[in-house]
Amino acid sequence: MNENVYNQIKEIKKYALDNKIPIMVDRGIDFLTRFIVDHQVENILEVGTAIGYSSIMMALSSPNVKITTIERDQERYMEAVKNIKKMGLEDRITLIFNDALDVEVDGTFDLIFLDAAKGQNIRFFEKFEKNLTEHGTIITDNMDFHGLVNQEEESMSRNLRGLIRKIKEYQEFLENNENYDVKFLTTGDGIAVAHRK
Ligand code: SAH
Ligand code: MG
């Protein structure tokens, strides 16, 4: 990474930190970008752009990568547009401003990366599976949700408890899905890798 690119990434990370935007942690990004290189991934669909950080990192991992990414929050979407333009990646990253559950995406992708509302992952999975290539992979971030998934529930608010239950339901949904080989990694904030058989 040249110095200019490095500094821009640093700025994006700082903006995320200052504005409490939950971008992927370094270990998670390392895993994702290595996966892309190792599996020669070319087309990626991302659900949950935020300000474009993970899209940018994925695009930088290989010049062959093209990404379509969906964000429903206008302010974040606008920030992502700005960041992607600044990095000169607008030819390889297509942004969609919409709720992922309300939008139809054309084409197929060899990797689908789910990183949006953590309680909706079953719905995202079932909706976008039709956009996955035959032996493609669906990767999901935040399966451990900051370590809370395996914690005592009594100390949590009702909302949080509900969310944690949904993450566990999604975990079971993946485990019981016979069409996929599924691995749960403790890397970063917990990553699920579901590879279609
Ligand atoms: N992938 C980003 C972080 C995404 S944070 C990165 O690592 O850099 C999760 C984002 O998903 C938030 O910005 C939130 O607004 C968005 N989101 C949540 N539910 C969504 C939905 N149904 N459709 C589109 N975006 C959604
Ligand atoms: Mg995440």
XYZ file of C-alpha atoms and ligand atoms in Angstrom:
224
model
C 0.000 0.000 0.000
C 1.563 3.322 -0.953
C 1.752 6.122 1.569
C -1.092 8.149 0.108
C -3.486 5.205 0.111
C -2.365 4.274 3.615
C -3.080 7.790 4.884
C -6.534 7.849 3.338
C -7.401 4.508 4.928
C -6.170 5.887 8.230
C -8.483 8.874 7.851
C -11.478 6.680 7.052
C -10.771 4.583 10.141
C -10.505 7.704 12.256
C -13.815 9.018 10.935
C -15.414 5.663 11.813
C -14.005 5.766 15.317
C -15.019 9.395 15.897
C -18.530 8.794 14.608
C -19.035 5.382 16.212
C -19.425 3.562 12.929
C -18.844 -0.158 13.458
C -16.384 -0.983 10.679
C -14.754 -4.376 10.539
C -11.821 -4.918 12.915
C -8.309 -5.385 11.479
C -8.198 -9.153 12.001
C -11.531 -9.536 10.231
C -10.374 -7.436 7.298
C -7.137 -9.439 7.091
C -9.122 -12.657 6.913
C -11.527 -11.305 4.300
C -8.859 -9.906 2.003
C -6.786 -13.086 2.276
C -9.867 -15.152 1.450
C -10.431 -13.031 -1.666
C -6.861 -13.533 -2.847
C -6.678 -17.263 -1.989
C -9.984 -18.064 -3.689
C -9.485 -15.694 -6.613
C -12.778 -14.005 -5.845
C -13.832 -11.525 -8.525
C -17.386 -10.465 -7.848
C -18.572 -9.485 -4.397
C -21.936 -8.407 -3.039
C -21.736 -6.643 0.308
C -24.758 -5.908 2.493
C -23.914 -3.021 4.833
C -21.497 -0.518 3.278
C -21.381 1.973 6.152
C -18.766 4.499 4.941
C -17.140 2.156 2.427
C -14.211 0.975 4.513
C -14.570 -2.793 3.996
C -15.477 -2.310 0.317
C -12.355 -0.262 -0.214
C -10.161 -2.794 1.577
C -11.635 -5.644 -0.472
C -11.146 -3.711 -3.708
C -7.530 -2.951 -2.799
C -6.814 -6.636 -2.138
C -6.919 -7.445 -5.846
C -7.280 -5.406 -9.058
C -9.674 -8.073 -10.412
C -12.277 -7.530 -7.719
C -15.584 -5.805 -8.423
C -17.977 -4.993 -5.610
C -21.630 -4.107 -5.349
C -22.532 -2.810 -1.908
C -25.812 -1.772 -0.265
C -26.408 0.840 2.439
C -29.704 2.240 3.728
C -28.425 5.114 5.864
C -28.139 8.258 3.758
C -25.394 9.989 5.681
C -23.195 6.889 5.630
C -23.966 6.248 1.995
C -22.907 9.809 1.106
C -19.702 9.398 3.077
C -19.038 6.101 1.262
C -19.550 7.758 -2.135
C -17.036 10.404 -1.137
C -14.459 7.925 0.188
C -14.679 5.616 -2.818
C -14.277 8.533 -5.184
C -11.300 9.819 -3.234
C -9.646 6.419 -3.578
C -10.401 6.342 -7.303
C -12.317 3.081 -6.940
C -15.667 4.156 -8.397
C -15.106 1.928 -11.461
C -14.910 -1.170 -9.294
C -17.304 -0.393 -6.441
C -21.001 0.114 -7.187
C -23.010 1.657 -4.375
C -26.717 1.070 -3.879
C -28.605 3.397 -1.562
C -31.558 1.342 -0.319
C -32.725 -1.110 2.275
C -31.207 -4.423 1.235
C -34.506 -6.167 1.925
C -36.283 -3.880 -0.566
C -33.879 -4.033 -3.473
C -33.256 -6.599 -6.182
C -29.673 -6.989 -7.311
C -28.769 -8.245 -10.799
C -26.072 -10.772 -11.496
C -24.209 -13.401 -9.518
C -21.343 -13.072 -7.089
C -18.752 -15.581 -5.950
C -18.693 -13.950 -2.518
C -21.546 -12.414 -0.569
C -20.518 -10.539 2.563
C -23.245 -9.950 5.146
C -22.394 -7.096 7.510
C -25.624 -5.164 8.091
C -28.377 -5.523 10.737
C -27.318 -8.487 12.842
C -30.875 -9.617 13.556
C -31.769 -9.897 9.875
C -29.108 -12.290 8.647
C -31.448 -15.193 7.917
C -33.493 -12.872 5.723
C -30.446 -11.480 3.944
C -29.101 -14.993 3.411
C -32.356 -16.319 1.990
C -32.876 -13.281 -0.170
C -29.422 -13.049 -1.744
C -28.586 -16.732 -2.048
C -30.078 -16.566 -5.551
C -27.290 -14.127 -6.439
C -24.576 -16.566 -5.364
C -22.584 -18.514 -7.975
C -22.905 -22.299 -7.853
C -20.056 -22.936 -5.427
C -19.883 -19.469 -3.974
C -19.387 -18.415 -0.368
C -21.457 -16.353 2.026
C -19.368 -14.752 4.771
C -21.017 -13.130 7.775
C -19.366 -10.736 10.214
C -20.055 -10.185 13.934
C -21.110 -13.727 14.822
C -19.727 -13.148 18.345
C -21.143 -9.634 18.588
C -18.348 -8.170 20.716
C -18.136 -11.355 22.754
C -21.742 -11.014 23.924
C -23.103 -14.077 22.151
C -21.668 -16.430 24.733
C -22.288 -14.278 27.802
C -24.867 -14.533 30.574
C -28.079 -12.967 29.419
C -29.318 -11.595 32.756
C -27.130 -8.521 32.649
C -28.400 -7.446 29.230
C -31.165 -5.128 28.138
C -34.197 -6.695 26.515
C -33.245 -5.406 23.061
C -29.756 -6.730 23.300
C -31.030 -10.099 24.494
C -33.347 -10.231 21.491
C -30.491 -9.444 19.144
C -28.207 -12.061 20.678
C -30.985 -14.653 20.325
C -31.305 -13.791 16.654
C -27.583 -14.222 16.130
C -27.823 -17.657 17.762
C -30.796 -18.516 15.578
C -28.771 -17.561 12.534
C -25.898 -19.727 13.768
C -28.294 -22.694 14.023
C -29.783 -21.873 10.647
C -26.302 -22.115 9.124
C -25.387 -25.298 11.002
C -28.560 -26.993 9.793
C -28.281 -25.812 6.212
C -27.375 -28.934 4.257
C -26.503 -27.063 1.096
C -23.498 -25.402 2.686
C -20.297 -26.369 4.442
C -20.095 -23.943 7.328
C -17.165 -22.876 9.476
C -17.299 -20.521 12.430
C -14.090 -18.638 13.033
C -13.201 -16.718 16.177
C -11.191 -14.291 14.035
C -12.025 -10.638 14.663
C -15.598 -10.344 15.927
C -16.495 -13.876 14.849
C -16.893 -14.782 11.200
C -19.097 -17.437 9.614
C -17.969 -18.887 6.307
C -20.675 -20.763 4.423
C -19.463 -22.447 1.265
C -22.114 -23.825 -1.093
C -21.430 -27.499 -1.825
N -19.114 -3.294 6.209
C -18.795 -2.051 6.868
C -19.535 -1.882 8.180
C -21.018 -1.985 8.074
S -21.833 -1.456 9.554
C -17.295 -2.023 7.138
O -16.781 -2.974 7.744
O -16.644 -1.052 6.758
C -23.443 -1.977 9.173
C -24.182 -1.072 8.179
O -25.308 -1.778 7.690
C -24.733 0.202 8.812
O -24.182 1.326 8.168
C -26.244 0.126 8.592
O -26.846 1.349 8.253
C -26.334 -0.866 7.427
N -27.590 -1.618 7.361
C -28.219 -2.249 8.365
N -29.322 -2.869 7.911
C -29.386 -2.625 6.577
C -30.306 -2.973 5.549
N -31.389 -3.706 5.809
N -30.058 -2.553 4.294
C -28.965 -1.799 4.017
N -28.063 -1.432 4.949
C -28.269 -1.828 6.216
Mg -19.216 -5.931 11.021
